[in-house]
Short mmCIF file of C-alpha atoms and ligand atoms in Angstrom, two decimals:
data_model
loop_
_atom_site.label_atom_id
_atom_site.label_comp_id
_atom_site.label_asym_id
_atom_site.label_seq_id
_atom_site.Cartn_x
_atom_site.Cartn_y
_atom_site.Cartn_z
CA MET A 1 18.45 -4.83 10.83
CA GLU A 2 16.84 -1.77 9.22
CA ILE A 3 13.22 -1.31 8.28
CA MET A 4 12.01 1.37 5.91
CA LEU A 5 8.62 2.81 6.80
CA VAL A 6 6.96 4.29 3.71
CA ALA A 7 3.96 6.63 3.51
CA ALA A 8 2.60 9.03 0.91
CA THR A 9 2.03 11.88 3.36
CA PRO A 10 3.44 12.62 6.85
CA LEU A 11 -0.10 12.98 8.20
CA GLU A 12 -0.84 9.29 7.62
CA ILE A 13 1.98 8.11 9.91
CA ALA A 14 2.31 11.14 12.23
CA PRO A 15 1.71 9.20 15.51
CA THR A 16 4.30 6.58 14.51
CA LEU A 17 6.82 9.27 13.55
CA GLU A 18 6.34 10.79 17.01
CA TRP A 19 6.73 7.36 18.66
CA LEU A 20 9.91 6.73 16.66
CA GLN A 21 11.38 10.10 17.64
CA LYS A 22 10.78 9.30 21.31
CA ASN A 23 12.52 5.96 20.84
CA GLU A 24 15.49 7.36 18.89
CA LEU A 25 14.28 5.68 15.68
CA ARG A 26 14.65 2.19 17.16
CA THR A 27 12.21 -0.50 18.20
CA LYS A 28 12.54 -2.23 21.60
CA ALA A 29 14.46 -4.99 19.82
CA GLY A 30 16.98 -2.40 18.59
CA ILE A 31 15.83 -2.46 14.97
CA ARG A 32 16.37 0.86 13.22
CA VAL A 33 13.32 2.31 11.44
CA ASN A 34 13.83 4.95 8.76
CA ALA A 35 10.73 6.78 7.51
CA VAL A 36 10.38 7.85 3.88
CA ILE A 37 7.58 10.19 2.78
CA THR A 38 7.14 9.58 -0.92
CA GLY A 39 4.45 12.06 -1.93
CA ILE A 40 1.19 11.00 -3.55
CA GLY A 41 1.06 8.74 -6.59
CA SER A 42 3.07 6.02 -8.30
CA MET A 43 5.65 8.23 -10.01
CA GLN A 44 6.83 9.98 -6.84
CA THR A 45 6.64 6.75 -4.85
CA THR A 46 8.87 4.89 -7.30
CA TYR A 47 11.46 7.65 -7.48
CA ARG A 48 11.65 8.38 -3.74
CA LEU A 49 11.64 4.69 -2.85
CA MET A 50 14.45 3.79 -5.24
CA HIS A 51 16.51 6.74 -4.04
CA ALA A 52 16.00 5.80 -0.38
CA ILE A 53 16.72 2.09 -1.01
CA GLN A 54 20.02 2.95 -2.69
CA GLN A 55 21.02 5.14 0.27
CA GLN A 56 19.74 3.01 3.15
CA LYS A 57 19.67 -0.57 1.86
CA PRO A 58 16.75 -1.67 4.11
CA ASP A 59 16.22 -5.31 5.08
CA ALA A 60 12.43 -4.93 4.90
CA MET A 61 9.84 -2.28 4.05
CA ILE A 62 6.39 -1.38 5.37
CA GLN A 63 4.04 0.90 3.44
CA ALA A 64 1.30 2.37 5.59
CA GLY A 65 -1.53 4.61 4.48
CA ILE A 66 -5.22 5.24 4.19
CA ALA A 67 -7.29 3.89 1.30
CA GLY A 68 -10.72 3.84 -0.25
CA SER A 69 -12.84 0.69 -0.06
CA PHE A 70 -15.07 -0.90 -2.70
CA SER A 71 -16.67 -3.30 -0.25
CA LEU A 72 -18.56 -3.11 3.01
CA THR A 73 -16.62 -6.21 4.07
CA CYS A 74 -13.84 -3.63 4.66
CA PRO A 75 -15.75 -0.54 5.79
CA PRO A 76 -14.24 2.82 6.78
CA GLY A 77 -12.47 2.50 10.13
CA THR A 78 -11.03 -0.96 9.47
CA LEU A 79 -7.58 -2.27 8.53
CA ALA A 80 -6.40 -4.57 5.76
CA ILE A 81 -3.17 -6.09 4.52
CA VAL A 82 -2.78 -5.95 0.75
CA GLN A 83 -2.13 -9.40 -0.70
CA GLU A 84 -1.99 -8.34 -4.35
CA GLU A 85 -1.99 -5.19 -6.42
CA SER A 86 -3.26 -4.41 -9.92
CA LEU A 87 -2.77 -1.32 -12.05
CA GLY A 88 -6.31 0.03 -12.22
CA ASP A 89 -5.98 2.78 -14.80
CA LEU A 90 -2.97 1.99 -16.98
CA GLY A 91 -4.57 1.16 -20.32
CA VAL A 92 -7.45 2.35 -22.46
CA GLU A 93 -11.19 2.75 -22.03
CA GLU A 94 -12.81 1.49 -25.22
CA GLU A 95 -16.41 0.62 -26.07
CA GLY A 96 -17.46 0.92 -22.43
CA SER A 97 -14.80 -1.43 -21.09
CA PHE A 98 -11.34 -0.90 -19.62
CA LYS A 99 -8.44 -2.73 -21.26
CA ASP A 100 -5.20 -2.87 -19.30
CA LEU A 101 -1.67 -3.39 -20.63
CA PHE A 102 -2.14 -7.17 -20.49
CA ASP A 103 -5.38 -7.05 -22.52
CA MET A 104 -3.59 -4.83 -25.04
CA ASN A 105 -0.70 -7.32 -25.27
CA LEU A 106 1.72 -4.60 -24.20
CA GLN A 107 2.84 -6.48 -21.08
CA GLN A 108 3.15 -10.20 -20.43
CA ALA A 109 0.95 -11.47 -17.63
CA ALA A 110 3.42 -13.95 -16.13
CA VAL A 111 6.72 -12.12 -16.53
CA PHE A 112 8.38 -11.12 -13.24
CA PRO A 113 7.43 -9.23 -11.15
CA PHE A 114 3.89 -9.94 -12.37
CA THR A 115 2.07 -13.16 -11.51
CA ASP A 116 -1.03 -13.63 -13.66
CA THR A 117 -1.18 -9.81 -14.22
CA ALA A 118 -0.93 -8.94 -10.50
CA LEU A 119 1.87 -7.87 -8.13
CA LEU A 120 1.65 -10.44 -5.32
CA ASN A 121 3.12 -10.12 -1.87
CA PRO A 122 4.65 -13.54 -1.05
CA TYR A 123 5.29 -12.56 2.60
CA THR A 124 1.76 -11.97 3.90
CA SER A 125 1.37 -15.36 5.65
CA TYR A 126 3.94 -14.10 8.16
CA TRP A 127 1.32 -11.58 9.36
CA ALA A 128 -1.58 -14.06 9.77
CA HIS A 129 -1.37 -13.73 13.58
CA LEU A 130 -2.62 -10.13 13.30
CA GLY A 131 -5.99 -11.47 12.15
CA LEU A 132 -6.40 -8.78 9.47
CA PRO A 133 -8.12 -9.40 6.12
CA LEU A 134 -5.78 -10.04 3.20
CA VAL A 135 -7.22 -8.11 0.25
CA LYS A 136 -6.79 -7.43 -3.43
CA ALA A 137 -6.12 -3.79 -4.28
CA VAL A 138 -5.92 -1.50 -7.27
CA THR A 139 -3.67 1.48 -7.67
CA ILE A 140 -4.88 4.42 -9.71
CA ASN A 141 -3.65 7.88 -10.74
CA GLU A 142 -7.12 9.38 -10.99
CA ILE A 143 -9.25 8.74 -7.89
CA THR A 144 -12.20 6.61 -8.95
CA THR A 145 -15.55 8.35 -8.77
CA SER A 146 -17.86 6.99 -11.49
CA PRO A 147 -20.16 4.06 -10.64
CA GLN A 148 -19.26 2.45 -13.99
CA ARG A 149 -15.50 2.51 -13.26
CA ILE A 150 -16.11 1.26 -9.71
CA ARG A 151 -17.97 -1.77 -11.18
CA ILE A 152 -15.17 -2.41 -13.68
CA LEU A 153 -12.46 -2.38 -10.99
CA GLN A 154 -14.51 -4.68 -8.75
CA GLN A 155 -15.30 -7.15 -11.52
CA LYS A 156 -12.00 -7.12 -13.39
CA TYR A 157 -9.63 -7.15 -10.39
CA SER A 158 -11.89 -8.24 -7.48
CA ALA A 159 -10.58 -5.10 -5.83
CA ILE A 160 -11.48 -4.46 -2.22
CA VAL A 161 -9.36 -1.35 -1.68
CA GLU A 162 -7.92 1.45 -3.81
CA SER A 163 -4.85 3.59 -3.23
CA MET A 164 -2.58 5.78 -5.30
CA GLU A 165 0.76 4.16 -4.39
CA GLY A 166 0.37 0.48 -3.51
CA ALA A 167 1.31 -1.07 -6.86
CA ALA A 168 4.45 1.08 -7.13
CA PHE A 169 5.50 -0.14 -3.67
CA HIS A 170 4.88 -3.81 -4.56
CA TYR A 171 6.67 -3.42 -7.91
CA VAL A 172 9.80 -1.85 -6.39
CA SER A 173 9.89 -4.30 -3.44
CA LEU A 174 9.60 -7.33 -5.73
CA GLN A 175 12.19 -6.01 -8.18
CA GLN A 176 14.60 -5.19 -5.34
CA LYS A 177 13.85 -8.51 -3.57
CA ILE A 178 13.12 -6.78 -0.26
CA PRO A 179 10.48 -8.38 2.03
CA PHE A 180 7.52 -6.04 2.38
CA LEU A 181 4.15 -5.37 3.95
CA GLN A 182 1.43 -2.96 2.78
CA LEU A 183 -0.91 -1.99 5.60
CA ARG A 184 -3.97 0.13 4.78
CA ALA A 185 -6.65 1.71 6.93
CA VAL A 186 -9.90 2.39 5.10
CA SER A 187 -10.85 6.06 5.41
CA ASN A 188 -13.70 6.17 2.90
CA MET A 189 -15.81 4.24 0.44
CA VAL A 190 -14.48 4.69 -3.12
CA GLY A 191 -16.53 7.35 -4.90
CA GLU A 192 -17.52 9.16 -1.68
CA ARG A 193 -16.50 12.75 -2.33
CA ASP A 194 -17.94 14.37 0.78
CA LYS A 195 -15.04 14.45 3.24
CA LYS A 196 -17.53 14.74 6.11
CA ASN A 197 -18.30 11.08 5.42
CA TRP A 198 -14.64 10.03 5.58
CA LEU A 199 -13.19 8.55 8.78
CA MET A 200 -9.82 10.19 8.22
CA LYS A 201 -8.82 10.76 11.87
CA GLU A 202 -10.16 7.41 13.08
CA SER A 203 -8.49 5.45 10.29
CA ILE A 204 -5.14 7.18 10.85
CA ASN A 205 -5.32 6.43 14.60
CA LEU A 206 -6.12 2.78 13.93
CA LEU A 207 -3.39 2.51 11.29
CA ASN A 208 -0.78 3.88 13.66
CA GLN A 209 -1.84 1.75 16.64
CA GLN A 210 -1.35 -1.34 14.47
CA LEU A 211 1.87 0.00 12.98
CA ILE A 212 3.43 0.62 16.39
CA ASN A 213 2.22 -2.81 17.48
CA ILE A 214 3.94 -4.38 14.45
CA LEU A 215 7.15 -2.43 15.03
CA GLN A 216 7.24 -3.69 18.62
CA GLU A 217 7.22 -7.32 17.54
CA PRO A 218 10.53 -8.77 18.67
CA GLU A 219 10.92 -11.04 15.63
CA ILE A 220 9.65 -8.62 12.98
CA PHE A 221 10.32 -9.98 9.45
CA SER A 222 12.83 -12.41 11.00
CA GLU A 223 11.61 -15.64 9.36
CA GLN A 224 11.78 -14.23 5.83
O1 LIG B 301 -8.96 15.54 -1.47
C1 LIG B 301 -9.19 14.47 -2.03
O2 LIG B 301 -10.03 14.34 -2.91
C2 LIG B 301 -8.41 13.27 -1.56
C3 LIG B 301 -8.72 12.06 -2.14
C4 LIG B 301 -8.00 10.91 -1.74
C5 LIG B 301 -7.03 10.99 -0.76
C6 LIG B 301 -6.73 12.20 -0.18
C7 LIG B 301 -5.72 12.31 0.90
O3 LIG B 301 -5.47 13.35 1.42
C8 LIG B 301 -4.99 11.11 1.39
C9 LIG B 301 -3.80 10.66 0.58
C10 LIG B 301 -3.77 9.14 0.28
O4 LIG B 301 -4.96 8.49 0.54
C11 LIG B 301 -5.13 7.35 -0.25
N1 LIG B 301 -6.56 7.28 -0.54
C12 LIG B 301 -7.52 7.49 0.40
N2 LIG B 301 -8.73 7.30 -0.12
C13 LIG B 301 -8.57 6.97 -1.42
C14 LIG B 301 -9.49 6.64 -2.47
O5 LIG B 301 -10.72 6.62 -2.31
N3 LIG B 301 -8.94 6.38 -3.67
C15 LIG B 301 -7.62 6.38 -3.87
N4 LIG B 301 -6.72 6.68 -2.91
C16 LIG B 301 -7.19 6.95 -1.69
C17 LIG B 301 -4.19 7.52 -1.44
O6 LIG B 301 -3.25 6.49 -1.46
C18 LIG B 301 -3.52 8.88 -1.18
O7 LIG B 301 -2.14 8.87 -1.33
C19 LIG B 301 -7.42 13.35 -0.57
#
């Protein structure tokens, strides 16, 4: 079995990369783990992921990274598993509201890989034993800063976290029919621009502790 570990930047999974090097890229159960650093954003993620999938043909994929949070139910320094993804800035802002491709009738809401406009992960129940919150997420190209846009993303998509790659990862995984998991550590509240108020180091440490814990599971992804 081969697992592809996906991150936007090497910094986000540096402790896991070190752990993998020490273990010759294999878990205790002998599963090979190949890391792919995609770069930031949906375009690079899609390209790098498709290229790596064609070369490596993974049995399962894990995307790990930091994220912004819209909700104090998932404050900085906590982890979440993304249950579903929405495209938070693909559309048009008109008359004070944001219309996405579905509102504009440019994409059908229930045509695969979309389910009722979202990109759902059907494999998350497998990870219930970790006790992590399963959250809705949005993926954006432009980091959200305005209070008005924050409100729109919360109301329209019930978004709890925001990243710049999650939807691309869900889209490719669903299209390629590869079981997947998106694990996020919250580093900041969305809209917080002062990096002094981000828990970057803490969230990366937490993310990697959990990641290594997951990779050590003897039956990882085995029931899927
Ligand atoms: O310098 C900045 O303004 C900046 C803003 C967001 C993220 C970064 C990074 O260096 C991390 C890359 C990675 O982090 C995810 N991320 C983290 N917080 C947020 C957020 O509030 N909104 C959207 N994405 C976020 C994202 O997936 C990036 O790839 C630097």
